Amino acid sequence: MSDQLRSLVDHPVFVYLTDGRTLVGQLMGYDQAANVILSKTHERIFSSTEPMKTVPIGVYVIRGETIALIGELDEELDDQADYDNMMVEPLDPIAL
Amino acid sequence: MKLFYSFFKTLVGQPVTVELKNDLAITGVLVSVDQFLNIKLDNIKVVDEERYPHMLAVKNCFIRGSVVRYVQLPAPSVDTALLQDAARRERQQPAAGPRK
């Protein structure tokens, strides 16, 4: 497990939580339970009626239990993405 | 106990599709797996991209085992007879008790 997240440390990441929220930030650290520390965290709020909103929320410690997915954010692709016109439903929460 | 962990290790390098418990499905190359069946995928593509553009900028990811419903595998990669055999043996002599 430690190796799986080690390659993402100090990289910008996309975190998808089990309650459906999506965060982006810089991965500062993690542990065996996939608890994670994120800095420069922004929540990305999607809506089918409005363009995507970004809310900065600073440094977060996220409990591993609530993490569904951690993706490496490709900043080039992220810059190219048209979030200002992206009107989609937020991701579904995960019923565990 | 580690049967499926060992099984997934034999599939590293194969394309798989991971379906999460909320129906989101992600296809990618299996990079690694761990004892909790957490999965790391490379070159991911979200199935039904139009519905899920949220992850356009994500090319590889770590998926927590606890949120996985299915892992779809390429049939030719699985030796079902071997797997059945191993499962039968595991049932007769479980290697360890329940995990905490």
XYZ file of C-alpha atoms in Angstrom:
196
model
C 0.000 0.000 0.000
C 2.707 2.424 0.927
C 4.260 2.021 -2.486
C 1.017 2.656 -4.275
C 0.678 6.176 -2.921
C 4.341 6.953 -2.596
C 4.633 7.880 -6.267
C 1.911 10.520 -5.830
C 3.495 12.417 -2.934
C 4.208 16.064 -3.728
C 2.124 15.750 -6.882
C -1.137 17.483 -7.632
C -3.915 14.978 -7.081
C -7.628 14.612 -7.604
C -9.405 13.029 -4.654
C -12.860 11.528 -4.953
C -14.606 10.992 -1.619
C -17.305 8.463 -0.823
C -19.805 11.247 -0.186
C -19.418 12.300 -3.807
C -17.213 15.332 -3.261
C -14.212 15.994 -5.484
C -11.122 17.752 -4.191
C -7.851 18.709 -5.813
C -4.683 19.521 -3.941
C -1.102 18.565 -3.380
C -0.523 15.236 -1.680
C 1.740 15.841 1.293
C 1.564 12.469 2.984
C -0.384 9.293 3.670
C -0.351 6.242 5.891
C -1.243 2.533 5.770
C -4.947 3.270 6.081
C -4.787 5.684 3.152
C -5.382 8.607 5.494
C -4.069 11.529 3.514
C -2.814 15.072 3.973
C -3.603 17.484 1.200
C -2.343 21.040 0.891
C -3.635 23.857 -1.319
C -6.888 21.979 -1.378
C -9.764 23.145 -3.553
C -13.165 21.594 -3.682
C -14.599 21.305 -7.190
C -18.346 21.669 -7.131
C -20.175 20.437 -10.212
C -23.743 21.235 -11.116
C -25.918 20.476 -14.108
C -27.252 24.036 -14.053
C -24.099 26.043 -13.406
C -20.471 25.856 -14.476
C -17.997 24.194 -12.133
C -17.123 26.175 -9.009
C -13.866 25.970 -7.098
C -13.666 26.654 -3.381
C -10.244 26.878 -1.707
C -10.139 25.146 1.657
C -6.491 25.008 2.650
C -4.823 22.055 4.353
C -6.924 18.955 4.861
C -6.381 15.667 6.668
C -8.723 13.138 5.085
C -9.582 9.830 6.714
C -8.828 6.891 4.427
C -12.265 5.374 4.958
C -13.879 8.266 3.142
C -11.565 8.152 0.140
C -12.800 6.323 -2.945
C -10.132 7.289 -5.431
C -6.951 9.336 -5.667
C -5.849 10.294 -9.159
C -2.723 11.990 -10.384
C -3.822 15.291 -11.858
C -2.230 15.984 -15.207
C -1.918 19.777 -15.056
C -1.676 20.183 -18.839
C -4.893 18.315 -19.408
C -6.444 20.132 -16.498
C -5.590 23.512 -18.036
C -7.066 22.402 -21.349
C -10.291 21.205 -19.787
C -13.175 23.599 -20.229
C -14.449 23.734 -16.667
C -16.145 27.091 -17.218
C -18.613 25.366 -19.504
C -18.756 22.067 -17.717
C -22.305 21.605 -16.423
C -22.696 18.056 -15.190
C -24.212 16.324 -12.230
C -21.790 15.877 -9.362
C -20.336 12.396 -8.976
C -22.554 9.984 -7.073
C -21.781 9.168 -3.465
C -20.802 5.586 -2.766
C -23.163 3.521 -0.675
C -20.830 1.272 1.265
C -6.600 -15.273 2.788
C -4.215 -13.812 0.297
C -5.636 -15.805 -2.579
C -7.130 -12.913 -4.500
C -4.165 -10.695 -3.736
C -1.927 -13.310 -5.359
C -4.404 -13.738 -8.193
C -4.452 -10.016 -8.984
C -0.675 -9.887 -8.883
C -0.650 -12.289 -11.843
C -2.752 -9.772 -13.784
C -0.412 -6.789 -13.430
C 0.073 -5.270 -16.873
C -3.354 -6.354 -18.130
C -6.173 -4.010 -19.047
C -9.017 -4.270 -16.546
C -12.219 -2.403 -15.824
C -12.951 -1.541 -12.222
C -16.596 -0.918 -11.394
C -17.177 1.028 -8.183
C -20.108 0.589 -5.852
C -21.698 3.758 -7.229
C -21.710 2.328 -10.779
C -18.779 4.436 -12.001
C -16.525 2.224 -14.145
C -12.895 2.903 -14.981
C -10.754 1.042 -17.518
C -6.995 1.019 -17.198
C -3.869 -1.071 -17.066
C -3.372 -2.783 -13.717
C -0.194 -1.393 -12.200
C -0.375 -2.809 -8.711
C -2.560 -4.292 -6.038
C -2.086 -4.644 -2.300
C -3.333 -6.812 0.525
C -6.507 -4.723 0.877
C -7.138 -5.179 -2.863
C -6.575 -1.461 -3.372
C -5.886 -1.061 -7.065
C -3.633 1.232 -9.024
C -4.436 1.797 -12.683
C -2.541 3.600 -15.470
C -3.871 5.207 -18.649
C -7.354 5.307 -17.327
C -10.475 5.954 -19.311
C -13.772 6.462 -17.573
C -16.482 4.307 -19.120
C -19.215 6.684 -20.339
C -16.891 9.697 -20.476
C -19.617 12.077 -21.485
C -21.441 11.545 -18.248
C -18.262 11.805 -16.179
C -15.984 14.540 -17.532
C -14.904 15.294 -13.937
C -11.818 13.142 -14.354
C -10.610 14.295 -17.779
C -7.299 15.403 -16.352
C -6.609 12.174 -14.459
C -4.530 9.589 -16.305
C -3.677 7.232 -13.496
C -5.245 6.559 -10.155
C -5.336 4.647 -6.908
C -8.703 3.064 -6.085
C -9.527 2.030 -2.537
C -10.466 -1.649 -2.368
C -13.455 -0.970 -0.137
C -15.298 0.917 -2.913
C -14.880 -1.699 -5.616
C -17.880 -3.738 -6.687
C -16.372 -5.625 -9.659
C -13.068 -6.001 -11.458
C -13.689 -7.008 -15.069
C -10.851 -9.086 -16.500
C -9.806 -10.242 -19.953
C -10.982 -13.856 -20.111
C -7.835 -15.242 -21.761
C -5.766 -13.950 -18.832
C -7.506 -16.074 -16.278
C -6.767 -19.723 -15.777
C -10.159 -20.554 -14.293
C -9.220 -24.166 -13.548
C -6.203 -23.045 -11.546
C -8.243 -20.440 -9.729
C -10.976 -22.926 -8.884
C -8.394 -25.315 -7.587
C -6.747 -22.675 -5.436
C -10.109 -21.574 -4.063
C -11.005 -25.133 -3.201
C -7.731 -25.607 -1.377
C -8.147 -22.307 0.421
C -11.568 -23.398 1.596
C -10.254 -26.623 3.024
C -7.370 -24.968 4.809
C -7.892 -21.254 5.263
C -4.458 -19.623 5.649
C -5.508 -17.125 8.298
C -8.502 -16.012 10.310
C -10.668 -12.968 9.527
C -8.803 -9.701 9.097
C -9.449 -6.904 11.623
